[in-house]
Each structure stands twice: as C-alpha cells, then as structure tokens.
Amino acid sequence: MNKISTAYYQQDNVLFIARDLLGKVLFTNINGKTCSGIITETEAYRAKDDKACHAFGNRRTNRTEVMFNGGGIAYVYLCYGIHNLFNIITNVEGVAEGVLIRAIEPISGQKFMLERKNMTDVRPRMSAGPGSMSKALGIGKKHNGISLQSDIIWLEEHGSLGDAEVVQTTRIGVDYAGEDALLPWRFYNKNSSFVSKR
DNA sequence: TAGGTGATCTTG
DNA sequence: AAGATCACCTAT
C-alpha cells in the first residue's frame, strides 16, 4: 500500500481533510511493533479564526512552532500532564492548521496495543479517545514534528465514508474557547463503537 | 465526579 | 520564578 502524499495534507481546507480522514488507516511502527487502525473520529483546528487552536492568531511559541512547518507532519503534545495527543498538520508552511486524531478501530497489532495499555481484551476504550489512542499506538513526544512519509507514523488509503455514516458536531474539551467551542468541527463514524463519548 | 499529572505560557 | 491552565482517562 502507498502512503498518503504530502500534497494531500497540504490542501487548503482542514475541515475537508478532517472529514475525509475518516476511513483511512493510521499506522505506527514503534519499537519494532507495527500497529494499524481505521480512523473513526477527528477534530479540526485552525489558527486563523479558531480560539481553541494552540496557534490562534498565529501565536508562535516553542510548542506551536511545528504547526507552522507545513502539512504532512505529526504534532504531538502533552495534555493534562498525562496524555500525548496526536495531530496531523495540514495546509502549507506558514499556515497553522491541523487535525486531532481522536480514535481508531484496530486492524492489526492489537496484541501490542493491549500490552501498552495493560488490557487483556480489545474494547473501544483501548483506542477511543485521543490520549488513549496515542498510548495504544506508542505515540509520544519524541514523535513531535516527524514526517508522515516516514516509516514510523503514516497513513494509507482504505475506504471512505458516505455522508450518511458521518456525524458532524462540536468538539470535546474546548469550552475555554468561548463561542468557537460551538463550531461543528468534530467528525465521527456513526456506525463505529470505537468513538469517544462526550 | 474527582483527582492525577506536568509542560506550557503569562504575569509580575 | 511562580501559578494558572489545559484539545483527558480512570476508578469510585
């Protein structure tokens, strides 16, 4: 299979990409363990006009810098002192936009994911919820900024979802963003149980 | 439903 | 240099 190209990630439409990523497959090959799963839940963030985005108003800090480095790379940061959240940076260099990947439905490497999470059975909470998913896949801060053309984290085509299968709604955990918390920039697969609950 | 946990950013 | 804040998860 082929990796999804940098040109795809650099499209000037983070909302389209967030919606379109549903159904594609996320792979990690970390510490010799290969895992993969179908993306079931995403959220879009955009510096230009979205207060929930770390780089809102084009704020450049050490943390947000990678958001400006051009589409097709990973943005990984620590949240609540515990969780590494994995985002895909989109649009071209200088325009800070990205998609938070919130959940996957596992396809391969379940054994490794269970091991990382100290679980014995595959259940939605193994890989639904952004912190949970990253932990299952082995994604951590050392992956911040790496290319999605690498052999460490990448995406491949699989299938796409029809509109009837997609729910579009508000994002989770962004109340601090005021009115922007109401933007319907979260997308998930209605028919998957591997989706985080509100 | 609360607490754990620590990097990040802002303020002074 | 300190303190508030935070794109969450888990177990009671």
Short mmCIF file of C-alpha atoms (C1' of nucleotides) in Angstrom, two decimals:
data_model
loop_
_atom_site.label_atom_id
_atom_site.label_comp_id
_atom_site.label_asym_id
_atom_site.label_seq_id
_atom_site.Cartn_x
_atom_site.Cartn_y
_atom_site.Cartn_z
CA MET A 1 0.00 0.00 0.00
CA ASN A 2 1.00 3.59 -0.51
CA LYS A 3 1.40 6.36 1.99
CA ILE A 4 -0.95 9.28 1.65
CA SER A 5 1.02 12.06 -0.01
CA THR A 6 2.25 15.34 1.38
CA ALA A 7 0.22 17.11 -1.31
CA TYR A 8 -2.94 15.70 0.26
CA TYR A 9 -2.09 17.12 3.68
CA GLN A 10 -1.16 20.48 2.22
CA GLN A 11 -4.63 21.15 0.81
CA ASP A 12 -6.06 24.45 1.95
CA ASN A 13 -9.10 23.03 3.75
CA VAL A 14 -8.61 21.49 7.17
CA LEU A 15 -12.33 20.84 7.59
CA PHE A 16 -12.46 18.80 4.41
CA ILE A 17 -9.40 16.85 5.49
CA ALA A 18 -10.77 16.14 8.97
CA ARG A 19 -13.93 14.73 7.40
CA ASP A 20 -12.06 12.91 4.67
CA LEU A 21 -9.62 11.19 7.04
CA LEU A 22 -12.46 9.08 8.45
CA GLY A 23 -12.00 5.60 7.00
CA LYS A 24 -8.30 5.95 6.25
CA VAL A 25 -5.77 3.82 8.08
CA LEU A 26 -3.24 5.08 10.60
CA PHE A 27 -0.06 3.03 11.00
CA THR A 28 2.68 3.18 13.60
CA ASN A 29 5.90 1.24 13.65
CA ILE A 30 7.39 1.99 17.03
CA ASN A 31 9.92 -0.11 18.95
CA GLY A 32 9.61 -2.78 16.28
CA LYS A 33 5.87 -3.09 16.82
CA THR A 34 3.60 -2.38 13.89
CA CYS A 35 0.01 -1.38 14.63
CA SER A 36 -2.77 -0.02 12.49
CA GLY A 37 -6.38 1.06 12.68
CA ILE A 38 -9.14 2.80 10.78
CA ILE A 39 -9.65 6.42 11.77
CA THR A 40 -13.11 6.81 13.29
CA GLU A 41 -13.02 10.24 14.94
CA THR A 42 -11.29 13.56 14.20
CA GLU A 43 -11.37 17.25 15.06
CA ALA A 44 -10.18 20.24 13.03
CA TYR A 45 -8.19 23.15 14.46
CA ARG A 46 -7.23 26.33 12.64
CA ALA A 47 -5.04 29.21 13.82
CA LYS A 48 -6.64 31.86 11.65
CA ASP A 49 -10.02 32.11 13.34
CA ASP A 50 -10.33 29.41 16.00
CA LYS A 51 -9.67 30.24 19.64
CA ALA A 52 -9.42 26.56 20.51
CA CYS A 53 -6.31 26.24 18.36
CA HIS A 54 -3.00 26.48 20.20
CA ALA A 55 -1.69 28.76 17.47
CA PHE A 56 -4.77 31.02 17.46
CA GLY A 57 -4.00 34.39 15.94
CA ASN A 58 -0.76 32.93 14.57
CA ARG A 59 0.81 32.76 18.00
CA ARG A 60 4.26 31.29 17.63
CA THR A 61 5.76 29.67 20.70
CA ASN A 62 8.11 26.75 21.15
CA ARG A 63 5.11 24.47 21.35
CA THR A 64 3.15 25.81 18.37
CA GLU A 65 6.12 26.20 16.03
CA VAL A 66 5.64 22.79 14.39
CA MET A 67 2.09 23.75 13.44
CA PHE A 68 3.61 26.27 11.03
CA ASN A 69 6.05 23.84 9.43
CA GLY A 70 3.76 22.71 6.61
CA GLY A 71 1.28 19.86 6.18
CA GLY A 72 2.23 16.22 6.37
CA ILE A 73 3.92 16.06 9.76
CA ALA A 74 2.88 14.98 13.26
CA TYR A 75 2.18 17.42 16.09
CA VAL A 76 2.30 15.64 19.43
CA TYR A 77 1.96 17.42 22.75
CA LEU A 78 1.27 16.57 26.34
CA CYS A 79 -2.16 17.36 27.75
CA TYR A 80 -3.16 17.35 31.44
CA GLY A 81 0.29 16.15 32.33
CA ILE A 82 -0.50 12.65 31.20
CA HIS A 83 -1.79 12.32 27.67
CA ASN A 84 0.12 12.64 24.43
CA LEU A 85 -2.29 13.89 21.80
CA PHE A 86 -1.55 13.16 18.15
CA ASN A 87 -2.42 15.69 15.45
CA ILE A 88 -1.78 15.77 11.72
CA ILE A 89 -0.61 19.15 10.48
CA THR A 90 -2.28 20.38 7.31
CA ASN A 91 -2.01 23.28 4.83
CA VAL A 92 1.23 24.82 3.64
CA GLU A 93 4.20 26.16 5.56
CA GLY A 94 3.27 29.28 7.47
CA VAL A 95 -0.44 28.41 7.82
CA ALA A 96 -1.09 26.63 11.13
CA GLU A 97 -3.87 24.07 10.81
CA GLY A 98 -4.26 20.50 11.96
CA VAL A 99 -6.48 17.54 12.66
CA LEU A 100 -6.58 15.85 16.06
CA ILE A 101 -6.99 12.11 15.61
CA ARG A 102 -9.25 11.02 18.45
CA ALA A 103 -9.97 7.34 17.84
CA ILE A 104 -9.19 4.33 15.68
CA GLU A 105 -10.76 0.94 15.17
CA PRO A 106 -7.85 -1.50 15.32
CA ILE A 107 -6.90 -3.62 12.30
CA SER A 108 -3.52 -5.07 13.25
CA GLY A 109 -1.14 -5.14 16.19
CA GLN A 110 -3.93 -5.47 18.75
CA LYS A 111 -1.59 -7.56 20.85
CA PHE A 112 0.87 -4.67 21.17
CA MET A 113 -1.86 -2.16 21.91
CA LEU A 114 -3.27 -4.33 24.69
CA GLU A 115 0.19 -4.74 26.12
CA ARG A 116 0.82 -0.98 26.16
CA LYS A 117 -2.50 -0.41 27.90
CA ASN A 118 -2.32 -3.30 30.32
CA MET A 119 -5.53 -4.72 28.98
CA THR A 120 -6.49 -8.26 28.04
CA ASP A 121 -9.40 -7.76 25.63
CA VAL A 122 -9.99 -5.45 22.73
CA ARG A 123 -12.65 -2.95 23.76
CA PRO A 124 -13.43 0.53 22.49
CA ARG A 125 -11.60 2.17 25.35
CA MET A 126 -8.41 0.55 24.14
CA SER A 127 -8.12 3.04 21.29
CA ALA A 128 -11.00 5.54 21.54
CA GLY A 129 -10.19 8.93 22.99
CA PRO A 130 -7.09 10.83 21.88
CA GLY A 131 -4.86 10.12 24.88
CA SER A 132 -5.92 6.52 24.97
CA MET A 133 -5.33 6.00 21.27
CA SER A 134 -1.85 7.53 21.33
CA LYS A 135 -0.86 5.34 24.23
CA ALA A 136 -2.10 2.21 22.47
CA LEU A 137 -0.14 3.08 19.34
CA GLY A 138 3.02 4.04 21.24
CA ILE A 139 2.96 7.68 20.11
CA GLY A 140 4.84 10.08 22.37
CA LYS A 141 6.50 13.48 22.37
CA LYS A 142 9.57 12.19 20.60
CA HIS A 143 7.39 11.90 17.52
CA ASN A 144 6.56 15.60 17.53
CA GLY A 145 7.41 17.08 14.13
CA ILE A 146 8.19 13.86 12.28
CA SER A 147 7.13 13.36 8.69
CA LEU A 148 4.15 11.22 7.78
CA GLN A 149 6.25 9.93 4.88
CA SER A 150 8.47 8.28 7.50
CA ASP A 151 8.31 4.60 8.37
CA ILE A 152 7.34 5.45 11.96
CA ILE A 153 3.89 7.03 11.57
CA TRP A 154 1.99 7.20 8.31
CA LEU A 155 -1.47 6.92 6.72
CA GLU A 156 -2.81 4.82 3.89
CA GLU A 157 -5.99 4.82 1.87
CA HIS A 158 -8.58 2.26 2.80
CA GLY A 159 -12.10 3.35 2.09
CA SER A 160 -14.14 6.46 2.57
CA LEU A 161 -17.36 7.02 4.41
CA GLY A 162 -20.56 8.21 2.82
CA ASP A 163 -22.25 11.23 4.33
CA ALA A 164 -24.91 9.00 5.87
CA GLU A 165 -22.27 7.40 8.08
CA VAL A 166 -20.69 10.63 9.29
CA VAL A 167 -21.79 12.72 12.25
CA GLN A 168 -20.56 16.30 12.39
CA THR A 169 -20.78 18.01 15.75
CA THR A 170 -18.98 20.20 18.29
CA ARG A 171 -15.53 19.45 19.61
CA ILE A 172 -14.76 17.99 23.03
CA GLY A 173 -12.99 19.77 25.86
CA VAL A 174 -12.75 23.21 24.28
CA ASP A 175 -15.14 25.20 26.47
CA TYR A 176 -12.40 27.72 27.16
CA ALA A 177 -12.66 28.82 23.51
CA GLY A 178 -15.94 30.72 24.09
CA GLU A 179 -18.12 30.92 21.01
CA ASP A 180 -15.63 28.90 18.98
CA ALA A 181 -16.43 25.93 21.22
CA LEU A 182 -19.70 25.78 19.27
CA LEU A 183 -18.07 25.23 15.88
CA PRO A 184 -19.11 21.83 14.47
CA TRP A 185 -15.58 20.75 13.69
CA ARG A 186 -15.68 17.23 15.11
CA PHE A 187 -16.41 14.27 12.83
CA TYR A 188 -17.01 10.66 13.68
CA ASN A 189 -18.23 7.40 12.21
CA LYS A 190 -21.77 6.85 13.37
CA ASN A 191 -21.52 3.09 12.96
CA SER A 192 -18.33 2.53 14.93
CA SER A 193 -18.21 1.77 18.64
CA PHE A 194 -14.59 2.99 18.68
CA VAL A 195 -15.55 6.62 19.27
CA SER A 196 -15.05 8.67 22.44
CA LYS A 197 -18.11 9.57 24.44
CA ARG A 198 -18.91 13.13 25.35
"C1'" DT B 1 -17.45 13.13 39.54
"C1'" DA B 2 -12.98 14.00 41.22
"C1'" DG B 3 -8.31 13.57 41.19
"C1'" DG B 4 -3.92 12.72 38.99
"C1'" DT B 5 -0.12 14.87 36.48
"C1'" DG B 6 3.39 18.05 34.27
"C1'" DA B 7 4.60 21.05 30.21
"C1'" DT B 8 3.47 25.42 28.72
"C1'" DC B 9 2.51 30.18 28.84
"C1'" DT B 10 1.59 34.56 31.18
"C1'" DT B 11 2.35 37.68 34.62
"C1'" DG B 12 4.92 40.25 37.61
"C1'" DA C 1 10.13 32.48 39.15
"C1'" DA C 2 5.53 31.17 40.16
"C1'" DG C 3 0.98 29.85 39.36
"C1'" DA C 4 -2.99 29.05 36.42
"C1'" DT C 5 -4.35 26.49 32.79
"C1'" DC C 6 -5.13 22.54 29.94
"C1'" DA C 7 -7.74 19.51 22.64
"C1'" DC C 8 -8.15 13.59 29.08
"C1'" DC C 9 -8.74 8.99 31.47
"C1'" DT C 10 -9.90 6.01 35.07
"C1'" DA C 11 -11.93 4.31 39.02
"C1'" DT C 12 -15.11 5.18 42.70
#
